[in-house]
Tab-separated table of C-alpha atoms in Angstrom:
chain	number	residue	atom	x	y	z
F	1	MET	CA	0.000	0.000	0.000
F	2	ALA	CA	1.365	3.394	-0.934
F	3	ILE	CA	2.065	5.784	1.921
F	4	SER	CA	2.471	9.510	2.116
F	5	ILE	CA	6.087	10.505	2.477
F	6	ARG	CA	4.849	13.021	5.040
F	7	SER	CA	4.058	10.028	7.277
F	8	LEU	CA	7.791	9.379	7.553
F	9	GLY	CA	7.818	11.812	10.456
F	10	LEU	CA	10.674	13.931	9.179
F	11	GLY	CA	9.786	16.583	11.725
F	12	THR	CA	11.111	14.144	14.291
F	13	VAL	CA	14.151	13.450	12.144
F	14	LEU	CA	14.956	17.121	11.723
F	15	ALA	CA	14.599	17.621	15.447
F	16	ILE	CA	17.489	15.223	15.911
F	17	GLY	CA	19.727	18.192	15.307
F	18	LEU	CA	21.625	17.557	12.101
F	19	SER	CA	23.196	20.933	12.576
F	20	GLY	CA	26.953	20.810	12.520
F	21	TYR	CA	29.051	17.953	13.726
F	22	ALA	CA	29.476	17.243	17.415
F	23	ALA	CA	30.183	13.669	18.430
F	24	ALA	CA	27.728	12.262	20.942
F	25	GLN	CA	28.875	12.069	24.545
F	26	SER	CA	27.823	8.410	24.620
F	27	PRO	CA	27.665	7.442	20.944
F	28	ASP	CA	25.482	4.592	19.770
F	29	GLN	CA	27.418	1.473	18.860
F	30	VAL	CA	26.027	0.519	15.483
F	31	MET	CA	27.158	-1.570	12.541
F	32	LEU	CA	25.987	-0.288	9.175
F	33	ARG	CA	26.018	-2.896	6.422
F	34	TYR	CA	26.116	-1.768	2.799
F	35	LEU	CA	26.567	-3.034	-0.755
F	36	ALA	CA	29.483	-1.674	-2.766
F	37	SER	CA	29.471	-0.608	-6.421
F	38	HIS	CA	31.998	-2.100	-8.851
F	39	GLY	CA	34.752	0.342	-9.756
F	40	SER	CA	33.649	3.089	-7.393
F	41	LEU	CA	32.958	4.024	-3.796
F	42	SER	CA	30.522	6.077	-1.755
F	43	ALA	CA	31.274	9.032	0.473
F	44	HIS	CA	30.402	6.958	3.541
F	45	GLU	CA	32.904	4.292	2.454
F	46	LEU	CA	35.516	7.010	2.067
F	47	ALA	CA	34.624	8.459	5.480
F	48	SER	CA	35.215	5.055	7.032
F	49	GLU	CA	38.593	4.675	5.292
F	50	LEU	CA	39.614	8.158	6.480
F	51	GLY	CA	38.706	7.302	10.072
F	52	TYR	CA	35.969	9.926	10.265
F	53	PHE	CA	33.610	7.555	12.055
F	54	ASP	CA	36.141	6.827	14.814
F	55	GLY	CA	34.676	7.810	18.158
F	56	THR	CA	31.138	8.056	16.775
F	57	GLY	CA	30.234	4.441	17.458
F	58	ILE	CA	29.668	3.773	13.750
F	59	LYS	CA	31.327	0.918	11.905
F	60	LEU	CA	30.704	0.050	8.256
F	61	GLU	CA	30.648	-3.464	6.840
F	62	ASN	CA	30.767	-4.280	3.134
F	63	VAL	CA	28.512	-7.315	2.583
F	64	GLY	CA	28.894	-7.592	-1.193
F	65	TYR	CA	28.081	-5.764	-4.399
F	66	ALA	CA	24.880	-4.288	-5.790
F	67	SER	CA	24.217	-4.434	-9.523
F	68	GLY	CA	22.350	-1.153	-9.125
F	69	GLY	CA	20.263	1.022	-6.854
F	70	PRO	CA	17.059	-1.071	-6.885
F	71	GLU	CA	18.971	-4.090	-5.573
F	72	SER	CA	20.397	-1.891	-2.820
F	73	LEU	CA	16.892	-0.710	-1.860
F	74	PHE	CA	15.569	-4.268	-1.846
F	75	GLY	CA	18.330	-5.147	0.595
F	76	LEU	CA	17.437	-2.196	2.788
F	77	ALA	CA	13.748	-3.118	2.780
F	78	SER	CA	14.519	-6.738	3.685
F	79	GLY	CA	16.913	-5.763	6.479
F	80	SER	CA	19.940	-7.426	4.887
F	81	VAL	CA	21.691	-4.037	4.695
F	82	ASP	CA	21.370	-0.823	6.703
F	83	ILE	CA	22.355	1.699	4.004
F	84	GLY	CA	20.744	1.888	0.619
F	85	SER	CA	22.047	3.907	-2.299
F	86	ALA	CA	20.014	4.538	-5.417
F	87	ALA	CA	18.990	6.978	-8.109
F	88	THR	CA	16.561	9.625	-6.923
F	89	SER	CA	13.741	8.274	-9.088
F	90	ALA	CA	14.172	4.801	-7.601
F	91	VAL	CA	14.248	6.195	-4.047
F	92	ILE	CA	11.001	8.116	-4.577
F	93	ASN	CA	9.305	5.107	-6.151
F	94	SER	CA	10.422	2.900	-3.280
F	95	ILE	CA	9.093	5.266	-0.617
F	96	ALA	CA	5.817	5.739	-2.488
F	97	SER	CA	5.468	1.948	-2.620
F	98	GLY	CA	5.323	1.815	1.162
F	99	ASN	CA	8.912	1.647	2.417
F	100	ASP	CA	9.711	3.828	5.434
F	101	PHE	CA	12.932	5.225	3.998
F	102	VAL	CA	14.635	8.587	4.479
F	103	ALA	CA	16.809	10.196	1.777
F	104	ALA	CA	19.874	10.967	3.911
F	105	TYR	CA	22.349	12.768	1.617
F	106	PRO	CA	23.092	12.964	-2.128
F	107	THR	CA	25.657	10.342	-3.036
F	108	ASN	CA	26.673	11.924	-6.332
F	109	GLY	CA	26.063	15.037	-8.339
F	110	ILE	CA	25.671	15.371	-12.087
F	111	ASN	CA	27.580	18.246	-13.665
F	112	GLU	CA	30.122	18.905	-16.397
F	113	GLN	CA	32.811	16.948	-14.532
F	114	VAL	CA	30.717	14.041	-13.254
F	115	LYS	CA	28.049	12.713	-15.608
F	116	SER	CA	26.637	9.652	-17.329
F	117	ILE	CA	27.724	9.278	-20.956
F	118	PHE	CA	26.112	7.268	-23.749
F	119	TYR	CA	28.779	5.832	-26.070
F	120	VAL	CA	28.712	4.291	-29.523
F	121	LEU	CA	31.508	2.986	-31.719
F	122	GLU	CA	33.070	5.617	-33.947
F	123	ASP	CA	31.574	4.168	-37.131
F	124	SER	CA	28.060	3.931	-35.693
F	125	PRO	CA	25.276	5.683	-37.634
F	126	ILE	CA	23.824	6.888	-34.319
F	127	LYS	CA	24.457	10.633	-34.118
F	128	SER	CA	21.734	12.074	-31.878
F	129	ILE	CA	19.129	11.303	-29.233
F	130	GLU	CA	16.546	10.858	-32.020
F	131	ASP	CA	18.675	8.034	-33.422
F	132	ILE	CA	18.542	5.924	-30.244
F	133	ALA	CA	14.922	4.926	-30.911
F	134	GLY	CA	14.827	1.231	-31.750
F	135	LYS	CA	18.427	0.701	-30.664
F	136	THR	CA	19.784	-1.564	-27.918
F	137	ILE	CA	21.355	0.221	-24.936
F	138	ALA	CA	23.403	-1.454	-22.205
F	139	VAL	CA	22.617	-0.158	-18.694
F	140	ASN	CA	23.670	-1.435	-15.295
F	141	THR	CA	20.111	-2.065	-14.113
F	142	LEU	CA	16.515	-1.265	-14.953
F	143	GLY	CA	14.345	1.170	-13.021
F	144	ALA	CA	17.236	3.396	-11.952
F	145	HIS	CA	19.096	6.471	-13.164
F	146	LEU	CA	20.219	5.412	-16.635
F	147	ASP	CA	16.817	3.932	-17.398
F	148	TYR	CA	15.046	7.159	-16.422
F	149	ALA	CA	17.626	9.381	-18.127
F	150	ILE	CA	16.984	7.524	-21.382
F	151	ARG	CA	13.218	7.867	-20.943
F	152	GLU	CA	13.599	11.582	-20.338
F	153	ALA	CA	15.922	11.984	-23.334
F	154	LEU	CA	13.381	10.311	-25.616
F	155	HIS	CA	10.545	12.363	-24.122
F	156	SER	CA	12.507	15.569	-24.748
F	157	LYS	CA	12.461	14.746	-28.469
F	158	GLY	CA	8.774	13.840	-28.564
F	159	LEU	CA	9.478	10.113	-28.822
F	160	PRO	CA	7.857	7.290	-26.822
F	161	GLN	CA	9.733	6.761	-23.576
F	162	ASN	CA	10.045	3.037	-24.292
F	163	ALA	CA	11.374	3.525	-27.839
F	164	ALA	CA	14.811	2.083	-26.995
F	165	ASN	CA	15.590	-1.482	-25.959
F	166	LEU	CA	17.450	-1.622	-22.634
F	167	VAL	CA	19.525	-4.616	-21.555
F	168	THR	CA	21.392	-5.001	-18.276
F	169	VAL	CA	25.168	-5.348	-18.363
F	170	PRO	CA	27.494	-5.184	-15.324
F	171	GLY	CA	29.851	-2.209	-15.339
F	172	PRO	CA	33.039	-4.239	-15.859
F	173	GLN	CA	31.554	-5.779	-19.048
F	174	LEU	CA	30.202	-2.571	-20.622
F	175	GLU	CA	33.185	-1.904	-22.872
F	176	GLN	CA	33.446	-5.473	-24.124
F	177	THR	CA	29.722	-5.598	-24.850
F	178	LEU	CA	29.899	-2.411	-26.919
F	179	ARG	CA	33.074	-3.298	-28.834
F	180	SER	CA	31.768	-6.770	-29.704
F	181	LYS	CA	28.613	-5.075	-31.078
F	182	GLN	CA	26.263	-6.975	-28.801
F	183	VAL	CA	24.647	-3.587	-28.124
F	184	ASP	CA	24.406	-0.373	-30.089
F	185	ILE	CA	25.065	1.959	-27.151
F	186	ALA	CA	26.808	1.580	-23.790
F	187	ALA	CA	25.495	3.808	-21.025
F	188	VAL	CA	28.245	4.542	-18.504
F	189	GLY	CA	26.817	5.963	-15.278
F	190	TYR	CA	28.133	9.021	-13.464
F	191	TRP	CA	29.278	6.703	-10.656
F	192	GLN	CA	31.269	4.579	-13.171
F	193	ALA	CA	33.943	7.147	-14.025
F	194	THR	CA	36.657	4.510	-13.707
F	195	PHE	CA	35.061	2.434	-16.478
F	196	ASN	CA	34.377	5.586	-18.490
F	197	GLY	CA	38.040	6.562	-18.389
F	198	GLN	CA	39.101	3.127	-19.552
F	199	ILE	CA	36.676	3.120	-22.501
F	200	VAL	CA	37.883	6.546	-23.649
F	201	ALA	CA	41.556	5.632	-23.184
F	202	ASN	CA	41.134	2.580	-25.411
F	203	GLY	CA	39.731	4.755	-28.207
F	204	GLY	CA	37.352	4.010	-31.020
F	205	VAL	CA	34.228	5.382	-29.335
F	206	ARG	CA	32.339	8.648	-29.245
F	207	ALA	CA	29.648	10.102	-27.039
F	208	VAL	CA	26.144	10.665	-28.414
F	209	PHE	CA	24.818	12.556	-25.371
F	210	ASP	CA	25.150	12.720	-21.615
F	211	ASP	CA	22.644	13.138	-18.812
F	212	THR	CA	23.471	16.801	-18.192
F	213	ASP	CA	22.160	17.462	-21.718
F	214	VAL	CA	18.797	16.190	-20.526
F	215	LEU	CA	18.680	16.839	-16.783
F	216	GLY	CA	21.011	19.769	-16.186
F	217	GLU	CA	22.992	19.885	-12.948
F	218	ILE	CA	21.226	17.767	-10.347
F	219	ALA	CA	21.908	15.143	-7.677
F	220	GLY	CA	22.202	11.707	-9.198
F	221	GLY	CA	21.028	9.685	-6.228
F	222	PHE	CA	20.796	9.469	-2.472
F	223	ALA	CA	22.045	7.382	0.404
F	224	VAL	CA	18.974	5.999	2.130
F	225	LEU	CA	18.292	4.979	5.721
F	226	ARG	CA	15.280	3.327	7.323
F	227	ARG	CA	13.075	5.541	9.436
F	228	ASP	CA	13.183	3.144	12.383
F	229	PHE	CA	16.988	3.278	12.366
F	230	VAL	CA	16.996	7.095	12.391
F	231	GLU	CA	14.529	7.173	15.270
F	232	GLU	CA	16.397	4.542	17.284
F	233	HIS	CA	19.892	5.923	16.606
F	234	PRO	CA	19.584	9.688	16.125
F	235	ASP	CA	23.230	10.430	16.948
F	236	ALA	CA	24.439	7.733	14.576
F	237	ALA	CA	22.185	9.097	11.822
F	238	ARG	CA	23.587	12.591	12.355
F	239	ASN	CA	27.176	11.378	12.391
F	240	PHE	CA	26.639	9.208	9.334
F	241	VAL	CA	25.396	12.126	7.255
F	242	GLU	CA	27.854	14.730	8.482
F	243	GLN	CA	30.977	12.583	8.305
F	244	SER	CA	30.017	11.338	4.839
F	245	ALA	CA	29.677	14.970	3.739
F	246	ARG	CA	33.026	15.742	5.356
F	247	ALA	CA	34.652	12.923	3.338
F	248	ALA	CA	33.057	14.171	0.105
F	249	ASP	CA	34.459	17.637	0.765
F	250	TRP	CA	37.906	16.157	1.486
F	251	SER	CA	37.890	14.280	-1.819
F	252	ARG	CA	37.074	17.455	-3.760
F	253	GLU	CA	39.874	19.356	-2.016
F	254	ASN	CA	42.374	16.485	-2.327
F	255	PRO	CA	41.634	14.749	-5.635
F	256	GLU	CA	44.983	13.025	-6.082
F	257	GLU	CA	44.988	11.652	-2.547
F	258	ALA	CA	41.388	10.527	-3.038
F	259	ARG	CA	42.275	8.632	-6.212
F	260	ALA	CA	45.201	6.980	-4.451
F	261	LEU	CA	42.926	5.877	-1.640
F	262	LEU	CA	40.334	4.602	-4.102
F	263	ALA	CA	43.038	2.519	-5.778
F	264	LYS	CA	43.819	0.865	-2.441
F	265	ILE	CA	40.122	0.231	-1.790
F	266	LEU	CA	39.616	-1.342	-5.218
F	267	GLU	CA	42.651	-3.556	-4.774
F	268	LYS	CA	41.437	-4.620	-1.334
F	269	ARG	CA	38.156	-5.680	-2.961
F	270	GLY	CA	40.018	-7.648	-5.617
F	271	GLU	CA	39.294	-5.102	-8.368
F	272	ASN	CA	41.672	-3.270	-10.699
F	273	GLY	CA	43.175	-0.442	-8.666
F	274	ALA	CA	44.726	1.136	-11.775
F	275	LEU	CA	41.248	2.288	-12.835
F	276	ALA	CA	41.205	4.770	-9.941
F	277	LYS	CA	43.210	7.238	-12.038
F	278	HIS	CA	40.051	7.858	-14.075
F	279	TRP	CA	37.852	8.678	-11.061
F	280	THR	CA	36.376	12.191	-11.332
F	281	GLY	CA	34.964	12.510	-7.807
F	282	PHE	CA	31.462	12.632	-6.387
F	283	GLY	CA	30.365	15.813	-8.119
F	284	LEU	CA	28.640	16.976	-4.950
F	285	ARG	CA	27.987	20.478	-3.714
F	286	PRO	CA	29.917	21.553	-0.587
F	287	GLY	CA	28.643	19.706	2.448
F	288	ALA	CA	26.987	17.109	0.183
F	289	ARG	CA	24.057	19.494	0.133
F	290	GLY	CA	20.786	18.436	-1.433
F	291	THR	CA	18.300	20.879	-2.936
F	292	GLU	CA	14.569	20.607	-3.453
F	293	ARG	CA	15.041	20.500	-7.234
F	294	ASP	CA	17.060	17.292	-6.840
F	295	LEU	CA	13.822	15.609	-5.812
F	296	ASP	CA	11.092	17.811	-7.260
F	297	PHE	CA	12.384	17.278	-10.797
F	298	TRP	CA	11.891	13.526	-10.532
F	299	ILE	CA	8.619	13.847	-8.644
F	300	GLY	CA	7.367	15.855	-11.617
F	301	VAL	CA	8.583	13.212	-14.078
F	302	LEU	CA	6.934	10.402	-12.126
F	303	GLU	CA	3.704	12.375	-11.863
F	304	ARG	CA	3.752	12.939	-15.615
F	305	GLU	CA	4.211	9.217	-16.202
F	306	GLY	CA	1.364	8.373	-13.838
F	307	SER	CA	3.628	6.582	-11.346
F	308	LEU	CA	2.762	9.116	-8.615
F	309	PRO	CA	-0.516	10.926	-7.904
F	310	GLN	CA	-0.443	14.612	-8.757
F	311	GLY	CA	0.561	16.869	-5.868
F	312	LYS	CA	0.866	14.156	-3.213
F	313	TYR	CA	4.632	14.360	-2.754
F	314	LYS	CA	7.122	17.207	-2.527
F	315	ALA	CA	10.803	17.430	-1.811
F	316	SER	CA	10.448	19.194	1.512
F	317	ASP	CA	8.634	16.117	2.843
F	318	LEU	CA	11.461	13.697	2.134
F	319	LEU	CA	14.740	15.623	1.872
F	320	LEU	CA	16.663	15.203	5.112
F	321	GLN	CA	18.562	18.466	5.482
F	322	THR	CA	21.543	19.464	7.540
F	323	SER	CA	21.508	23.037	8.835
F	324	ALA	CA	23.977	24.018	6.099
F	325	SER	CA	21.750	22.728	3.320
F	326	ALA	CA	18.679	24.236	4.896
F	327	ALA	CA	20.376	27.624	5.039
F	328	ALA	CA	21.423	27.333	1.405
F	329	ASN	CA	17.892	26.536	0.362
């Protein structure tokens, strides 16, 4: 049964005092399980590696990989993980479907430096968004950011939103799938900059469009917590958000050190650490600040598609704000 996001009780959440970091006098002792993303990392993973959660009572545990945001949200709903991470459209759909989730902080931003790019081989006849109708596009998962970006691109040209054929391909196999011509287009997500850099370095491809062409500058997705966790562990929720934002800011100010650390993380996972040189960062605003447009844009899209009732949801009901982001809004 669908629920109103207003019923999430965010007034209680905001009253927790997400207003500038101060470690709790007696911090909760909590373990936060999460699913990693191939070739990349989240700001909360980086915060853990930097030791920012030390003394807060928070420990992170990687329990595997997610093929995409929907899988992460399924894990959060089932209780097999404590942190979800998904595209904004998927988060809104999940909450509207009845899950008591809170959008904690934007995990990535989309801008001229960090963006999803749709590649074809150099000799492809595909030259524009109009040309993708009827073509096969490789995406990491369905029902998440790349899926919705493609729908919005087609809509922007007056084409049916389902005019392209989407197939799921894991990030590490995107390049091979495109070069072997199993697909016409490979969609490389904004969070897959390491794979993007490798594809470009190997040559023979060109970009048709990217998601900033369609969406402008906007948050790509959000880290998600369960409402019951936030209510039971208010200090941990505050520390999780603020230290993740602190790590995101550190990575923007220290890009080379951040790439070096990412290389170590990838190698520790058994991945190719050399890909870290292509990482372009999180693309987040200072303080990992979210804005109402980050959510309202997608609410409008989902309303237009008929997935959400008109006027039932708005960003201010679901965007968990720190004092810094609230002041900026």
